[in-house]
Amino acid sequence: MEVLDDCERGVRDLVLNKWQERLLHLALKSNHGSDESSIAGCFISFVEGYCYSTREQFVWDWLKYHQHHHGTGYGRTMRDHFSLVAHIRRHRDKYPDLNGKIRKLAEMAADADSFGNACLALMYPAYCYAKTIDEDPSEFVRYMTGFTHSHPDAMEAMSRLCLFIENPETILISIEDSGAEYDAVFRERFCSGHATASNTPVATVKCAMKEAEMHVVREAMRIGGDTDSVLATAMLLYKLRQKFHRIQTLQRVLESEKL
């Protein structure tokens, strides 16, 4: 048995090392690291010595800086975002004032279904910066990250991470195991509106329904993706567990009333 256990550990370590090598290879595709490291690095460079005045001016100055200094490892949605910023900068006659620029950015940000895209990578450095300028950190982070096509589940994950920074115990919410089985009907009802849900195996969600919160994060990591996608996927699974539990509770109440 000990030999078998050692063999199993060896295989597991080998698979883990191969996975880590793959992640490193993907990160090195960019001359500036991954998109997350590029985003965080750009932001830190930008705020050094920046003279803060208003949120609106800060956001526009930051987006201009990011568009000009970003790395090469970004996906299509962020590349579209950079093109939009460049378009607004070129057409000053169409967007002569700051409010017009902000409105256009907000309009386009709501017109895409990215599953992370910068909000989670920016969350902690932006949170720390907000404290230095006497802004409410959570509100400041949510405002400034709302211009890059961020998916609602990613934004909610970001809000929970802000709460976790302020009080680590707030994220440890226990959800009673309903004991019910996950099926295709449930997936169709709650996953159809999420771009990443199609990559989430039914067995994964079924398992996440019954396990502790930390297991949800592990499952999201196993599914894969970059940092933003992993945390957003975890947020989706977490929300699915909550909805599933509420449905099962309601069903039990209705059945008891019939009796």
Coordinates of C-alpha atoms in Angstrom, one line a residue:
M1 CA 0.0 0.0 0.0
E2 CA 2.8 2.4 0.8
V3 CA 4.4 1.7 -2.6
L4 CA 1.1 2.5 -4.3
D5 CA 0.7 5.7 -2.3
D6 CA 4.2 6.8 -3.2
C7 CA 3.5 6.0 -6.9
E8 CA 0.2 8.0 -6.8
R9 CA 2.0 11.0 -5.2
G10 CA 4.7 10.8 -7.9
V11 CA 2.2 10.8 -10.7
R12 CA 0.3 13.7 -9.1
D13 CA 3.5 15.7 -8.7
L14 CA 4.4 15.0 -12.3
V15 CA 1.1 16.2 -13.6
L16 CA 1.3 19.3 -11.4
N17 CA 4.7 20.2 -12.6
K18 CA 3.7 19.8 -16.2
W19 CA 0.7 22.1 -15.6
Q20 CA 2.9 24.7 -13.9
E21 CA 5.3 24.5 -16.9
R22 CA 2.4 25.1 -19.2
L23 CA 1.2 28.2 -17.3
L24 CA 4.7 29.6 -17.3
H25 CA 5.0 29.0 -21.0
L26 CA 1.7 30.9 -21.6
A27 CA 2.9 33.8 -19.4
L28 CA 6.2 34.1 -21.3
K29 CA 4.3 34.5 -24.6
S30 CA 4.2 38.2 -23.8
N31 CA 7.4 40.3 -23.6
H32 CA 5.9 41.9 -20.5
G33 CA 4.5 38.7 -18.8
S34 CA 0.8 37.8 -18.7
D35 CA -2.0 40.3 -19.3
E36 CA -2.6 40.4 -15.5
S37 CA 1.1 41.2 -14.7
S38 CA 1.1 43.8 -17.5
I39 CA -2.1 45.4 -16.1
A40 CA -0.8 45.6 -12.5
G41 CA 2.7 46.7 -13.6
C42 CA 1.2 49.5 -15.8
F43 CA -1.1 50.7 -13.0
I44 CA 1.7 50.9 -10.5
S45 CA 3.9 52.8 -12.9
F46 CA 1.0 55.1 -13.7
V47 CA 0.1 56.1 -10.2
E48 CA 3.7 56.8 -9.2
G49 CA 3.8 60.6 -9.0
Y50 CA 0.3 61.0 -10.4
C51 CA -1.5 64.2 -9.2
Y52 CA -5.0 63.0 -8.3
S53 CA -8.0 65.3 -8.8
T54 CA -11.3 63.5 -9.7
R55 CA -12.3 59.9 -10.4
E56 CA -13.3 60.8 -14.0
Q57 CA -10.0 62.4 -14.8
F58 CA -8.1 59.6 -13.2
V59 CA -9.9 57.0 -15.2
W60 CA -9.3 58.7 -18.5
D61 CA -5.7 59.4 -17.7
W62 CA -5.2 55.8 -16.6
L63 CA -6.9 54.3 -19.7
K64 CA -4.7 56.5 -22.0
Y65 CA -1.6 55.4 -20.2
H66 CA -2.6 51.7 -20.3
Q67 CA -3.5 51.9 -24.0
H68 CA 0.0 53.3 -24.8
H69 CA 2.1 51.2 -22.4
H70 CA 0.4 47.8 -22.3
G71 CA 2.2 44.5 -23.1
T72 CA 1.5 42.0 -25.9
G73 CA -0.2 39.1 -24.1
Y74 CA -3.8 40.5 -24.2
G75 CA -6.9 38.8 -25.5
R76 CA -9.4 40.1 -28.1
T77 CA -11.7 42.0 -25.8
M78 CA -8.9 44.0 -24.2
R79 CA -7.4 44.7 -27.7
D80 CA -10.8 46.0 -28.7
H81 CA -10.8 48.2 -25.6
F82 CA -7.5 49.7 -26.5
S83 CA -8.7 50.4 -30.0
L84 CA -11.7 52.2 -28.6
V85 CA -9.5 54.4 -26.4
A86 CA -7.3 55.2 -29.4
H87 CA -10.4 56.0 -31.4
I88 CA -11.6 58.5 -28.8
R89 CA -8.2 60.1 -28.5
R90 CA -8.1 60.6 -32.3
H91 CA -11.6 62.1 -32.7
R92 CA -11.5 65.0 -30.3
D93 CA -14.2 66.7 -32.3
K94 CA -16.7 63.9 -31.4
Y95 CA -15.6 63.7 -27.8
P96 CA -14.6 67.2 -26.8
D97 CA -15.1 66.9 -23.1
L98 CA -14.2 64.5 -20.4
N99 CA -17.8 63.4 -19.6
G100 CA -18.4 62.5 -23.3
K101 CA -15.3 60.3 -23.3
I102 CA -16.4 58.6 -20.1
R103 CA -20.0 58.0 -21.4
K104 CA -18.6 56.4 -24.6
L105 CA -16.3 54.1 -22.6
A106 CA -19.1 53.1 -20.2
E107 CA -21.5 52.4 -23.1
M108 CA -19.0 50.1 -24.9
A109 CA -18.0 48.4 -21.7
A110 CA -21.5 47.1 -21.2
D111 CA -21.6 45.7 -24.7
A112 CA -19.4 42.7 -24.2
D113 CA -19.3 39.4 -22.3
S114 CA -15.8 39.1 -21.1
F115 CA -15.3 36.9 -18.0
G116 CA -12.8 39.0 -16.1
N117 CA -10.7 41.4 -18.1
A118 CA -8.7 43.5 -15.8
C119 CA -11.0 44.2 -12.9
L120 CA -9.6 41.4 -10.8
A121 CA -6.0 42.0 -11.8
L122 CA -6.4 45.7 -10.9
M123 CA -8.4 45.2 -7.7
Y124 CA -5.6 45.0 -5.1
P125 CA -3.3 47.8 -6.5
A126 CA -6.2 50.1 -7.1
Y127 CA -7.6 49.3 -3.6
C128 CA -4.2 50.3 -2.0
Y129 CA -4.0 53.4 -4.1
A130 CA -7.5 54.5 -3.1
K131 CA -6.5 54.5 0.5
T132 CA -3.6 56.9 -0.2
I133 CA -6.0 59.5 -1.8
D134 CA -8.8 59.3 0.8
E135 CA -11.3 57.6 -1.5
D136 CA -13.5 54.7 -0.4
P137 CA -11.5 51.8 -1.7
S138 CA -14.3 49.5 -2.7
E139 CA -16.3 52.2 -4.5
F140 CA -13.1 53.5 -6.2
V141 CA -12.1 50.1 -7.4
R142 CA -15.6 49.3 -8.8
Y143 CA -15.8 52.6 -10.6
M144 CA -12.4 52.5 -12.3
T145 CA -12.7 48.9 -13.4
G146 CA -16.1 49.3 -14.9
F147 CA -14.7 50.4 -18.3
T148 CA -13.2 47.2 -19.6
H149 CA -16.0 44.8 -20.5
S150 CA -15.9 43.1 -17.1
H151 CA -18.5 40.3 -16.6
P152 CA -21.0 40.8 -13.7
D153 CA -19.7 37.7 -12.0
A154 CA -16.1 39.0 -12.2
M155 CA -17.3 42.3 -10.7
E156 CA -19.0 40.5 -7.9
A157 CA -15.9 38.4 -7.3
M158 CA -14.0 41.7 -7.1
S159 CA -16.4 43.1 -4.5
R160 CA -16.1 40.0 -2.4
L161 CA -12.3 40.2 -2.5
C162 CA -12.6 43.8 -1.3
L163 CA -14.6 42.6 1.6
F164 CA -12.1 39.9 2.3
I165 CA -9.3 42.5 2.5
E166 CA -11.4 44.5 5.0
N167 CA -12.5 41.5 7.0
P168 CA -11.1 38.1 6.1
E169 CA -14.0 36.3 7.9
T170 CA -16.7 37.8 5.7
I171 CA -15.8 35.5 2.7
L172 CA -16.1 32.3 4.8
I173 CA -19.9 31.8 4.3
S174 CA -21.1 28.3 5.0
I175 CA -23.8 26.9 2.7
E176 CA -25.7 23.8 3.9
D177 CA -25.5 20.9 1.5
S178 CA -28.9 20.3 0.0
G179 CA -27.9 16.8 -1.0
A180 CA -29.8 17.2 -4.3
E181 CA -28.4 16.0 -7.6
Y182 CA -27.2 18.4 -10.4
D183 CA -28.8 17.8 -13.8
A184 CA -28.9 19.2 -17.3
V185 CA -32.1 21.2 -16.6
F186 CA -30.3 23.2 -13.9
R187 CA -27.3 23.9 -16.1
E188 CA -29.6 25.2 -18.9
R189 CA -31.5 27.4 -16.4
F190 CA -28.5 29.1 -14.8
C191 CA -25.5 28.6 -17.1
S192 CA -26.8 29.5 -20.5
G193 CA -26.1 33.2 -20.1
H194 CA -22.4 32.8 -19.2
A195 CA -19.7 32.6 -21.9
T196 CA -17.4 30.4 -19.8
A197 CA -20.1 28.1 -18.6
S198 CA -19.9 26.1 -21.8
N199 CA -16.4 25.1 -20.8
T200 CA -17.5 24.0 -17.3
P201 CA -18.1 20.2 -17.2
V202 CA -21.4 19.1 -15.6
A203 CA -19.5 16.9 -13.2
T204 CA -17.5 19.8 -12.0
V205 CA -20.5 21.9 -11.1
K206 CA -22.2 18.8 -9.6
C207 CA -19.2 18.3 -7.4
A208 CA -19.0 22.0 -6.5
M209 CA -22.6 22.0 -5.3
K210 CA -21.7 19.7 -2.4
E211 CA -18.3 20.8 -1.4
A212 CA -16.9 23.6 0.8
E213 CA -16.2 27.0 -0.6
M214 CA -12.5 26.3 -1.0
H215 CA -13.3 23.4 -3.2
V216 CA -15.2 25.7 -5.6
V217 CA -12.0 27.7 -6.0
R218 CA -10.0 24.5 -6.6
E219 CA -12.5 23.4 -9.3
A220 CA -12.2 26.8 -11.0
M221 CA -8.4 26.4 -11.0
R222 CA -8.8 22.9 -12.5
I223 CA -11.0 24.2 -15.3
G224 CA -8.2 26.6 -16.1
G225 CA -7.8 30.0 -17.6
D226 CA -6.0 33.2 -16.5
T227 CA -6.4 34.7 -13.1
D228 CA -9.4 36.8 -13.9
S229 CA -11.2 33.8 -15.6
V230 CA -10.4 31.4 -12.7
L231 CA -11.8 33.8 -10.0
A232 CA -14.8 34.7 -12.2
T233 CA -15.5 31.0 -12.8
A234 CA -15.3 30.4 -9.0
M235 CA -17.7 33.2 -8.5
L236 CA -20.1 31.7 -11.0
L237 CA -19.9 28.3 -9.3
Y238 CA -20.4 29.9 -5.9
K239 CA -23.5 31.7 -7.1
L240 CA -24.8 28.5 -8.6
R241 CA -24.5 26.8 -5.3
Q242 CA -26.5 29.6 -3.6
K243 CA -29.2 29.5 -6.2
F244 CA -29.4 25.7 -6.1
H245 CA -29.7 25.7 -2.4
R246 CA -32.5 28.3 -2.4
I247 CA -34.4 26.2 -5.0
Q248 CA -34.1 23.1 -3.0
T249 CA -35.2 24.9 0.2
L250 CA -38.2 26.3 -1.6
Q251 CA -39.1 22.9 -3.0
R252 CA -39.0 21.4 0.5
V253 CA -41.2 24.1 1.8
L254 CA -43.8 23.6 -1.0
E255 CA -43.8 19.8 -0.4
S256 CA -44.3 20.3 3.3
E257 CA -47.3 22.6 2.7
K258 CA -48.9 19.9 0.4
L259 CA -48.7 17.5 3.3

